[in-house]
Coordinates of N, CA and C in Angstrom, one line a residue:
Chain A
D443 N -52.2 -10.6 17.2 CA -50.7 -10.6 16.9 C -49.7 -9.9 16.3
Q444 N -48.8 -9.7 17.0 CA -48.1 -8.5 15.6 C -46.9 -9.2 15.2
Q445 N -47.5 -9.6 13.7 CA -46.3 -11.0 13.5 C -44.8 -10.1 12.3
V446 N -45.4 -8.7 12.1 CA -43.9 -8.2 11.4 C -44.2 -6.4 12.5
K447 N -42.6 -6.6 12.8 CA -42.5 -4.8 14.2 C -41.6 -3.9 13.9
Q448 N -42.3 -2.6 13.5 CA -41.2 -1.4 13.6 C -41.2 -0.9 14.8
N449 N -40.3 -1.4 15.4 CA -40.7 -1.0 16.6 C -40.2 0.9 17.1
S450 N -39.1 1.5 15.0 CA -39.6 2.9 15.3 C -40.7 2.9 15.1
P451 N -41.3 4.6 15.3 CA -42.5 5.1 14.2 C -42.0 5.9 13.5
S452 N -40.2 7.4 14.2 CA -39.7 7.8 13.4 C -38.4 7.9 13.0
L453 N -38.1 8.5 12.8 CA -37.0 8.2 12.2 C -36.2 9.5 12.0
S454 N -35.4 10.7 12.7 CA -35.0 11.4 11.1 C -33.3 11.8 11.1
V455 N -32.7 11.7 9.7 CA -31.6 11.8 9.7 C -31.0 13.2 8.6
Q456 N -29.4 13.5 8.7 CA -29.2 14.4 8.0 C -29.0 14.1 6.8
E457 N -29.7 15.1 5.7 CA -28.9 14.6 4.9 C -27.7 14.5 4.6
G458 N -27.3 13.0 3.3 CA -26.5 12.7 2.8 C -25.3 11.4 3.8
R459 N -26.3 12.5 5.0 CA -26.0 10.7 5.9 C -27.0 9.0 5.7
I460 N -26.6 8.6 7.5 CA -27.5 6.8 6.6 C -28.2 6.7 7.6
S461 N -29.5 5.5 6.6 CA -30.9 5.9 7.5 C -30.5 4.2 7.6
I462 N -31.2 4.3 9.4 CA -31.0 2.8 9.0 C -32.5 2.3 9.4
L463 N -33.2 1.8 9.4 CA -35.5 1.3 9.3 C -35.0 -0.1 9.4
N464 N -35.8 -0.6 11.0 CA -35.6 -2.0 11.5 C -37.0 -2.3 11.1
C465 N -37.0 -3.8 11.3 CA -38.2 -4.0 11.1 C -37.4 -5.7 11.7
D466 N -38.7 -6.1 12.4 CA -38.7 -7.9 13.6 C -40.1 -8.7 13.0
Y467 N -39.5 -10.2 12.7 CA -41.2 -10.9 12.4 C -41.0 -11.3 13.4
T468 N -42.0 -12.1 13.7 CA -41.3 -13.6 14.4 C -42.2 -15.1 13.9
N469 N -42.4 -14.9 13.1 CA -43.2 -15.8 11.8 C -42.3 -16.7 11.2
S470 N -41.6 -18.0 11.5 CA -40.8 -18.6 11.2 C -41.1 -19.0 9.3
M471 N -42.0 -19.0 9.1 CA -42.1 -19.1 7.7 C -42.4 -18.7 7.1
F472 N -42.3 -17.2 7.1 CA -42.2 -16.5 6.7 C -41.2 -16.2 5.4
D473 N -41.6 -16.2 4.6 CA -39.8 -16.8 3.5 C -39.6 -15.4 1.7
Y474 N -39.6 -14.7 2.3 CA -39.8 -13.3 1.3 C -40.0 -11.6 1.7
F475 N -39.4 -10.9 1.7 CA -39.1 -9.6 2.8 C -39.5 -8.8 1.9
L476 N -40.2 -7.4 1.1 CA -39.9 -6.5 1.3 C -40.8 -5.7 2.3
W477 N -40.2 -3.7 1.4 CA -39.3 -2.6 1.5 C -40.7 -1.8 0.4
Y478 N -41.6 -1.4 1.3 CA -42.3 -0.5 0.6 C -42.0 1.5 0.8
K479 N -42.5 2.1 0.3 CA -42.2 3.5 0.7 C -43.6 4.4 0.9
K480 N -44.2 5.1 1.3 CA -45.4 5.5 0.9 C -45.0 6.8 1.7
Y481 N -46.4 7.8 0.5 CA -46.2 9.7 0.8 C -47.5 9.8 0.7
P482 N -47.6 10.5 1.4 CA -48.7 11.1 2.3 C -50.9 10.9 0.6
A483 N -51.0 9.9 1.4 CA -52.3 10.2 0.4 C -52.1 9.0 -1.7
E484 N -51.3 8.5 -0.4 CA -50.8 6.9 -1.9 C -50.2 5.9 -1.7
G485 N -50.9 5.7 -2.6 CA -50.5 3.8 -2.3 C -48.9 3.4 -2.2
P486 N -48.4 3.1 -1.6 CA -47.3 2.2 -0.9 C -46.8 1.9 -2.6
T487 N -45.5 2.3 -2.5 CA -44.4 1.7 -3.7 C -43.3 1.1 -3.8
F488 N -43.5 -0.2 -4.0 CA -41.7 -1.0 -4.1 C -40.6 -0.5 -3.7
L489 N -40.3 -1.0 -2.8 CA -38.3 -0.2 -3.3 C -37.4 -2.0 -3.0
I490 N -37.5 -2.2 -2.3 CA -36.5 -3.8 -2.7 C -36.8 -4.9 -1.9
S491 N -36.3 -5.8 -2.0 CA -37.6 -7.1 -1.3 C -35.7 -8.0 -1.5
I492 N -36.7 -8.7 -0.6 CA -35.3 -10.0 0.0 C -35.9 -11.2 -0.1
S493 N -34.9 -12.8 -0.2 CA -35.4 -13.4 -0.4 C -35.0 -13.9 1.1
S494 N -35.4 -15.2 1.7 CA -35.1 -15.7 2.7 C -33.8 -16.1 2.4
I495 N -33.3 -16.8 0.8 CA -32.3 -17.5 0.8 C -30.6 -16.9 0.9
K496 N -30.5 -15.4 0.6 CA -30.1 -14.8 1.0 C -30.7 -13.7 2.1
D497 N -28.7 -13.1 2.6 CA -28.7 -11.6 3.7 C -28.2 -10.7 3.7
K498 N -28.3 -10.5 2.2 CA -28.1 -8.8 1.5 C -29.0 -9.3 0.1
N499 N -29.5 -7.5 0.1 CA -29.3 -6.8 -1.9 C -29.4 -5.8 -1.8
E500 N -28.7 -5.7 -3.1 CA -28.3 -4.0 -3.4 C -29.6 -3.3 -4.1
D501 N -29.8 -2.1 -4.3 CA -29.9 -1.8 -5.1 C -29.8 0.4 -5.2
G502 N -28.9 0.1 -6.0 CA -28.1 1.6 -5.6 C -28.3 2.7 -4.7
R503 N -28.9 2.8 -4.4 CA -28.3 3.5 -2.6 C -29.3 2.8 -1.7
F504 N -30.5 2.1 -1.6 CA -30.7 1.6 -0.4 C -30.4 -0.5 -0.7
T505 N -30.3 -0.8 0.8 CA -29.5 -2.3 0.2 C -30.0 -2.4 2.1
V506 N -31.2 -4.8 1.5 CA -32.2 -4.9 3.0 C -31.1 -6.2 3.3
F507 N -31.1 -5.8 4.7 CA -29.9 -6.7 4.6 C -30.8 -8.1 6.4
L508 N -30.5 -9.2 5.8 CA -32.1 -10.1 6.4 C -31.1 -10.9 6.9
N509 N -31.4 -11.0 8.9 CA -30.7 -11.7 10.1 C -31.8 -13.0 10.3
K510 N -31.1 -14.3 9.4 CA -32.9 -14.9 9.5 C -33.2 -15.5 11.2
S511 N -31.1 -15.9 11.3 CA -31.8 -16.1 12.8 C -32.0 -15.3 13.6
A512 N -31.9 -14.0 13.9 CA -32.9 -13.2 15.1 C -33.7 -12.6 14.2
K513 N -34.3 -12.5 12.7 CA -35.3 -12.7 12.3 C -35.8 -10.6 12.1
H514 N -34.7 -10.8 11.2 CA -34.6 -9.1 11.9 C -34.2 -9.2 10.2
L515 N -34.6 -7.5 10.0 CA -34.4 -6.7 8.6 C -33.8 -5.6 8.9
S516 N -33.2 -5.3 8.0 CA -33.1 -3.9 8.3 C -32.9 -3.1 6.9
L517 N -32.9 -1.5 6.7 CA -33.2 -1.4 5.4 C -32.1 -0.3 5.6
H518 N -31.2 0.1 4.7 CA -30.0 0.9 4.7 C -30.4 2.2 4.0
I519 N -30.9 2.9 3.7 CA -30.4 4.4 2.6 C -28.5 5.4 3.3
V520 N -28.5 4.3 2.1 CA -27.1 5.5 2.1 C -26.5 7.0 0.3
P521 N -26.4 7.5 -0.2 CA -26.5 8.6 1.2 C -28.4 9.4 1.5
S522 N -28.5 10.0 2.1 CA -30.7 9.6 2.4 C -30.1 11.9 1.1
Q523 N -31.1 11.0 1.0 CA -32.1 13.0 0.6 C -33.7 13.0 1.1
P524 N -33.5 14.1 1.5 CA -34.6 14.5 0.8 C -36.2 14.1 1.0
G525 N -35.6 13.5 -0.9 CA -36.9 13.2 -1.4 C -37.1 12.0 -0.2
D526 N -36.3 11.1 0.1 CA -36.5 10.0 0.8 C -37.3 10.3 1.9
S527 N -37.6 11.4 2.4 CA -38.8 11.6 3.1 C -40.6 10.7 3.0
A528 N -40.5 9.4 3.9 CA -41.8 8.9 4.1 C -42.0 8.1 4.7
V529 N -43.4 7.2 4.6 CA -42.9 6.3 5.3 C -42.8 5.5 4.7
Y530 N -42.1 4.8 5.5 CA -41.5 2.8 5.6 C -42.0 2.1 5.6
F531 N -42.8 0.8 5.0 CA -42.7 0.1 5.8 C -41.9 -1.4 5.0
C532 N -42.6 -2.4 6.1 CA -41.8 -3.8 6.2 C -42.7 -4.5 6.0
A533 N -42.5 -5.8 4.6 CA -43.5 -6.4 4.9 C -43.4 -8.1 4.5
A534 N -43.5 -9.1 4.9 CA -43.4 -10.0 5.1 C -44.3 -11.2 4.7
S535 N -43.9 -12.6 4.4 CA -44.7 -13.4 3.2 C -44.4 -14.4 3.0
G536 N -45.4 -16.0 3.5 CA -45.3 -17.0 3.7 C -45.0 -18.2 1.9
K537 N -44.2 -18.8 1.8 CA -44.9 -19.6 -0.1 C -46.2 -19.6 0.0
N538 N -47.1 -19.4 -1.4 CA -48.3 -20.0 -1.8 C -50.0 -20.0 -0.3
A539 N -49.4 -19.0 -0.3 CA -50.7 -18.2 0.7 C -51.2 -17.2 -0.4
G540 N -52.4 -17.7 -1.0 CA -53.1 -17.1 -1.7 C -53.2 -17.0 -3.2
G541 N -51.7 -18.1 -3.2 CA -51.6 -19.3 -4.7 C -50.3 -18.3 -5.9
T542 N -50.0 -17.3 -4.2 CA -48.6 -16.8 -5.1 C -48.0 -16.5 -4.7
S543 N -46.8 -16.9 -4.9 CA -45.4 -16.9 -4.8 C -45.6 -16.2 -3.4
Y544 N -45.4 -14.4 -4.0 CA -45.7 -13.7 -3.1 C -47.3 -13.8 -1.3
G545 N -48.7 -14.0 -2.7 CA -48.9 -14.7 -1.5 C -49.7 -12.8 -0.5
K546 N -49.8 -13.3 0.3 CA -50.1 -11.8 1.5 C -49.1 -11.5 1.6
L547 N -49.6 -10.4 2.3 CA -49.0 -9.6 3.1 C -48.7 -9.3 4.3
T548 N -47.7 -9.5 5.2 CA -48.3 -8.7 6.5 C -46.8 -7.5 6.9
F549 N -47.4 -6.6 7.6 CA -46.8 -5.4 7.0 C -47.1 -5.1 9.0
G550 N -45.8 -3.6 8.6 CA -45.7 -3.4 10.3 C -45.9 -2.4 10.2
Q551 N -46.2 -2.3 10.9 CA -46.9 -0.5 11.3 C -46.0 1.0 11.1
G552 N -44.8 0.5 9.8 CA -44.6 2.3 9.7 C -43.6 2.4 10.8
T553 N -42.1 3.3 9.6 CA -41.7 4.2 10.5 C -41.4 5.5 9.6
I554 N -41.7 7.2 10.0 CA -41.7 8.0 9.3 C -40.4 8.3 8.9
L555 N -40.1 8.3 8.4 CA -38.1 9.6 8.4 C -38.7 10.1 7.8
T556 N -37.0 11.5 8.0 CA -37.5 12.5 8.0 C -36.5 12.3 7.5
V557 N -35.8 13.2 6.6 CA -34.3 13.5 5.7 C -34.5 15.6 6.1
H558 N -33.9 15.3 7.2 CA -33.3 17.2 7.0 C -32.1 17.6 5.6
P559 N -32.7 18.9 5.2 CA -31.2 19.6 4.3 C -30.0 20.1 5.3
Chain B
S635 N -49.3 -3.7 -18.5 CA -48.9 -2.6 -17.3 C -50.3 -3.8 -16.4
Q636 N -50.2 -3.2 -15.2 CA -50.7 -3.3 -13.1 C -51.0 -2.7 -12.8
T637 N -51.8 -1.5 -14.0 CA -52.6 -1.0 -13.3 C -53.8 -0.6 -12.7
I638 N -53.7 0.1 -10.8 CA -54.4 -0.4 -10.8 C -55.9 0.8 -10.7
H639 N -57.2 1.8 -11.2 CA -57.9 2.4 -10.2 C -58.4 2.7 -9.7
Q640 N -58.6 2.9 -8.5 CA -59.6 3.5 -7.7 C -60.6 4.9 -7.3
W641 N -60.9 4.1 -6.6 CA -61.9 5.8 -6.9 C -63.3 5.5 -5.1
P642 N -63.9 6.5 -5.2 CA -62.9 8.0 -4.7 C -61.4 8.3 -4.7
A643 N -60.7 9.0 -4.2 CA -60.0 9.4 -3.6 C -60.3 9.6 -1.9
T644 N -61.1 10.9 -1.9 CA -61.4 10.6 -0.4 C -62.4 11.0 -0.7
L645 N -63.7 10.2 0.7 CA -65.4 10.0 0.6 C -65.2 10.9 2.6
V646 N -65.5 11.8 2.3 CA -67.1 11.6 3.9 C -68.1 10.9 3.5
Q647 N -68.4 10.0 5.2 CA -69.4 10.0 4.8 C -70.1 9.7 5.9
P648 N -71.0 10.2 6.5 CA -72.7 10.4 8.9 C -72.2 8.8 8.9
V649 N -71.8 8.4 9.5 CA -72.0 7.4 10.5 C -73.4 7.6 10.5
G650 N -72.9 6.2 10.1 CA -74.8 4.7 9.7 C -75.1 4.8 7.7
S651 N -74.3 5.5 7.2 CA -74.5 5.8 6.0 C -73.5 4.0 5.4
P652 N -74.2 3.8 3.4 CA -74.3 2.4 3.3 C -72.6 3.7 2.9
L653 N -71.7 2.2 2.2 CA -70.6 2.2 1.7 C -69.8 1.2 0.6
S654 N -69.2 2.0 -0.6 CA -68.6 1.3 -1.7 C -68.0 1.3 -2.7
L655 N -66.9 1.0 -2.3 CA -65.3 1.1 -2.4 C -64.8 0.8 -3.8
E656 N -65.0 1.4 -5.1 CA -64.9 -0.1 -6.0 C -62.8 0.1 -6.6
C657 N -62.8 -1.1 -6.9 CA -60.8 -1.4 -7.9 C -61.1 -1.9 -9.1
T658 N -60.8 -1.1 -9.7 CA -60.7 -2.9 -11.1 C -58.8 -2.7 -11.4
V659 N -58.8 -3.7 -12.2 CA -57.6 -3.4 -12.8 C -57.0 -4.0 -13.7
E660 N -56.0 -3.4 -14.3 CA -55.4 -3.9 -16.0 C -54.4 -4.6 -15.6
G661 N -53.8 -5.2 -16.9 CA -53.2 -6.6 -16.6 C -53.4 -7.7 -16.8
T662 N -52.6 -9.0 -16.9 CA -52.8 -10.5 -15.8 C -54.3 -10.9 -15.7
S663 N -54.5 -11.5 -16.1 CA -56.2 -11.6 -15.6 C -56.3 -12.5 -14.3
N664 N -57.3 -12.9 -14.2 CA -57.3 -13.5 -12.1 C -56.5 -13.2 -12.2
P665 N -55.5 -12.6 -11.8 CA -55.0 -10.8 -10.5 C -55.1 -12.1 -9.3
N666 N -55.4 -11.7 -7.9 CA -55.7 -12.4 -6.5 C -55.7 -10.2 -5.7
L667 N -57.0 -10.5 -5.1 CA -56.9 -9.4 -5.1 C -56.9 -9.5 -3.8
Y668 N -56.1 -8.3 -3.2 CA -56.5 -7.4 -1.6 C -56.9 -6.5 -1.5
W669 N -57.4 -6.6 -0.3 CA -58.3 -4.7 0.3 C -57.0 -5.0 1.2
Y670 N -57.0 -3.5 1.9 CA -55.8 -3.6 2.7 C -56.5 -1.5 3.4
R671 N -56.5 -1.8 5.3 CA -57.0 -0.2 5.8 C -56.0 -0.3 6.3
Q672 N -55.0 1.7 6.2 CA -54.3 1.9 7.3 C -55.0 2.5 7.7
A673 N -55.4 2.4 9.2 CA -56.2 3.9 10.6 C -55.5 4.0 10.8
A674 N -55.4 5.4 11.6 CA -54.9 6.4 11.9 C -53.3 6.2 12.6
G675 N -52.2 5.5 12.3 CA -51.0 5.6 13.7 C -50.6 4.2 13.2
R676 N -51.6 3.7 12.4 CA -50.9 1.3 12.5 C -51.1 2.2 11.0
G677 N -50.6 0.2 11.2 CA -49.9 -0.2 9.9 C -50.3 0.0 8.6
L678 N -50.3 -0.9 7.6 CA -51.8 -1.8 6.9 C -52.1 -3.2 7.5
Q679 N -53.5 -3.0 7.2 CA -53.9 -4.3 7.5 C -54.4 -4.8 6.2
L680 N -54.5 -5.9 5.9 CA -54.9 -6.7 5.6 C -56.8 -7.5 6.1
L681 N -57.6 -6.7 5.0 CA -59.0 -6.7 5.4 C -59.8 -8.0 4.8
F682 N -59.8 -8.2 3.6 CA -60.6 -9.2 2.4 C -58.6 -9.5 1.2
Y683 N -58.9 -11.0 1.0 CA -57.5 -11.1 -0.3 C -59.3 -12.3 -1.0
S684 N -59.2 -12.1 -2.6 CA -59.8 -13.2 -3.4 C -58.3 -13.7 -4.5
V685 N -58.8 -14.9 -5.0 CA -58.1 -14.9 -5.7 C -58.4 -16.0 -6.9
G686 N -60.5 -14.9 -7.2 CA -61.3 -15.7 -8.4 C -62.3 -14.5 -7.6
I687 N -63.4 -14.8 -8.7 CA -64.3 -14.2 -8.9 C -65.3 -15.3 -8.1
G688 N -66.0 -14.2 -7.3 CA -67.1 -14.7 -6.2 C -65.9 -15.4 -5.2
Q689 N -64.7 -15.7 -5.0 CA -63.8 -15.8 -3.6 C -64.0 -14.8 -2.9
I690 N -64.1 -14.5 -1.9 CA -63.4 -13.3 -1.2 C -62.9 -14.6 0.4
S691 N -62.1 -14.7 1.2 CA -62.0 -14.5 1.9 C -61.5 -12.9 3.1
S692 N -61.7 -13.3 4.2 CA -61.6 -12.6 5.5 C -60.8 -12.7 6.4
E693 N -59.9 -12.0 6.6 CA -58.8 -11.8 7.7 C -59.6 -11.5 9.1
V694 N -60.0 -10.4 9.4 CA -59.9 -9.6 10.4 C -61.6 -9.4 9.9
P695 N -62.6 -9.9 11.3 CA -63.9 -9.6 11.5 C -64.1 -8.5 11.9
Q696 N -65.2 -7.8 11.4 CA -65.7 -6.2 11.2 C -66.8 -6.1 10.1
N697 N -67.1 -4.8 10.8 CA -68.8 -4.1 9.8 C -68.2 -3.9 8.5
L698 N -67.4 -4.4 7.7 CA -67.3 -4.5 6.0 C -67.2 -5.3 5.9
S699 N -68.0 -5.6 4.2 CA -67.8 -7.5 3.3 C -66.9 -6.4 2.2
A700 N -66.0 -7.6 1.0 CA -66.2 -7.6 -0.5 C -66.6 -8.8 -1.3
S701 N -66.7 -7.7 -1.9 CA -67.1 -8.9 -3.2 C -66.7 -8.9 -4.8
R702 N -66.3 -10.0 -5.7 CA -65.7 -9.5 -6.4 C -66.6 -10.0 -7.3
P703 N -67.6 -9.5 -8.4 CA -68.3 -9.0 -9.3 C -67.8 -9.6 -10.5
Q704 N -66.8 -9.2 -10.8 CA -66.0 -9.0 -12.5 C -64.0 -9.6 -11.8
D705 N -63.4 -10.0 -13.3 CA -62.4 -10.5 -12.9 C -61.2 -9.5 -12.8
R706 N -61.8 -8.6 -12.8 CA -60.9 -7.4 -12.9 C -61.7 -6.2 -11.4
Q707 N -62.3 -6.7 -11.4 CA -63.4 -5.4 -10.2 C -63.5 -6.5 -9.1
F708 N -62.9 -6.0 -8.3 CA -63.3 -6.1 -6.4 C -63.6 -4.8 -5.8
I709 N -64.8 -5.0 -5.0 CA -65.6 -3.8 -3.8 C -66.2 -4.7 -2.4
L710 N -65.1 -3.6 -1.9 CA -65.4 -2.6 -0.4 C -66.6 -2.2 0.4
S711 N -67.3 -3.4 0.7 CA -68.6 -2.2 1.1 C -68.8 -2.1 2.6
S712 N -70.0 -1.8 2.9 CA -70.6 -1.3 4.9 C -72.0 -1.3 4.2
K713 N -73.3 -1.7 5.1 CA -74.7 -1.4 5.1 C -74.3 -0.2 5.8
K714 N -73.7 0.0 7.1 CA -73.5 1.3 7.7 C -72.8 1.4 8.3
L715 N -71.6 2.2 7.7 CA -70.7 3.0 8.4 C -70.1 3.1 9.8
L716 N -69.3 3.2 10.4 CA -68.8 2.8 11.9 C -68.1 3.8 11.9
L717 N -67.4 5.4 13.1 CA -66.8 5.5 12.8 C -65.8 5.8 13.5
S718 N -65.8 3.6 13.3 CA -64.2 3.1 13.2 C -63.3 2.5 11.6
D719 N -64.5 3.4 11.3 CA -63.9 2.6 9.9 C -63.5 3.7 8.8
S720 N -63.4 4.6 9.4 CA -62.6 5.5 9.4 C -61.3 5.4 9.4
G721 N -60.7 5.8 7.8 CA -58.1 5.4 7.8 C -58.4 5.5 6.2
F722 N -57.5 4.9 5.4 CA -56.9 5.1 4.5 C -56.9 3.1 3.9
Y723 N -58.0 3.9 2.8 CA -58.0 1.5 2.0 C -57.2 2.0 0.1
L724 N -56.8 0.9 1.0 CA -55.8 -0.3 -0.5 C -56.7 -1.1 -1.3
C725 N -57.2 -0.7 -2.3 CA -55.8 -1.9 -3.3 C -54.8 -1.5 -4.2
A726 N -54.7 -3.6 -3.5 CA -53.8 -3.8 -4.0 C -54.1 -5.6 -4.4
R727 N -52.8 -6.2 -5.8 CA -53.0 -7.0 -6.9 C -51.2 -7.4 -6.4
T728 N -51.7 -8.8 -7.4 CA -50.6 -9.4 -6.9 C -50.6 -9.8 -8.4
G729 N -49.6 -10.8 -9.0 CA -49.6 -11.8 -10.7 C -49.3 -10.9 -11.9
G730 N -48.4 -11.8 -12.9 CA -47.5 -10.6 -13.3 C -46.1 -10.6 -12.9
G731 N -46.6 -10.6 -11.9 CA -44.5 -9.8 -11.3 C -44.9 -9.2 -9.8
G732 N -44.7 -9.7 -8.5 CA -44.7 -7.9 -7.5 C -46.2 -7.7 -7.4
Y733 N -46.5 -7.1 -6.4 CA -46.8 -6.4 -5.8 C -47.6 -4.9 -5.8
T734 N -48.7 -5.1 -6.6 CA -48.9 -3.3 -7.2 C -50.1 -3.0 -6.1
F735 N -50.3 -1.4 -5.8 CA -51.3 -0.9 -4.8 C -51.5 0.0 -5.7
G736 N -52.7 0.3 -5.1 CA -53.6 1.6 -6.1 C -53.4 3.1 -5.0
S737 N -54.5 3.6 -6.0 CA -53.9 5.0 -4.9 C -54.5 5.2 -3.7
G738 N -55.6 4.7 -3.5 CA -56.1 5.1 -2.1 C -57.0 5.5 -1.9
T739 N -58.2 5.3 -1.3 CA -59.7 5.9 -1.2 C -59.1 6.1 1.1
R740 N -58.8 7.6 0.9 CA -59.5 8.2 2.2 C -60.6 8.3 2.2
L741 N -61.5 7.7 3.7 CA -62.3 8.1 4.3 C -62.2 8.3 5.6
T742 N -63.0 9.1 6.1 CA -64.2 9.8 6.6 C -64.9 9.9 7.6
V743 N -65.4 8.5 8.4 CA -66.8 8.5 9.3 C -67.6 10.0 9.7
V744 N -67.3 10.0 9.6 CA -68.5 11.8 10.8 C -69.7 11.6 11.6

């Protein structure tokens, strides 16, 4: 059972335009959501996160939106740059699973973003 | 520093051979440690997690095992590799704020 789903395996956008990456989840116990960026042959690096008490979090060109009623979150990148080309993973966590406020992360399948110059 | 060291970076092993991937971490003591795998065309799947020395929880039934002989050491092992064990293996930690991943090991079983 895939509790976190990224239904778009790939996304292609033009440099300077907006990239919108989507993620859906099914477990209502998730209360913390993260986006990671991964280049080939490297580990994922943290991008941005959002707690379930918020519906928006912004950091520079990256904004994450959370719609709890729809169990949906999205990552917006504006403006998109060629260096943003990577695999983006959505991840979710519930409280105290594993003894930390982050606990175990459940990841989506990832979306390959390609930004064309 | 919350650095994670993983080695080797790439590994090609024949079917039926044993496996040992090592992960060591720096920074705060008693971190929660995790092994994830990314199989081709799939997302990151949690394999094992450990909340302390000698404490291992398995998330999915599989051909692999994990051990934590020291606070900052997490080992992923197999007695006999299968073709389906091929993938990108990532060690991760929490503790001291956030979730940090190692650089990963690309395992190809031939």
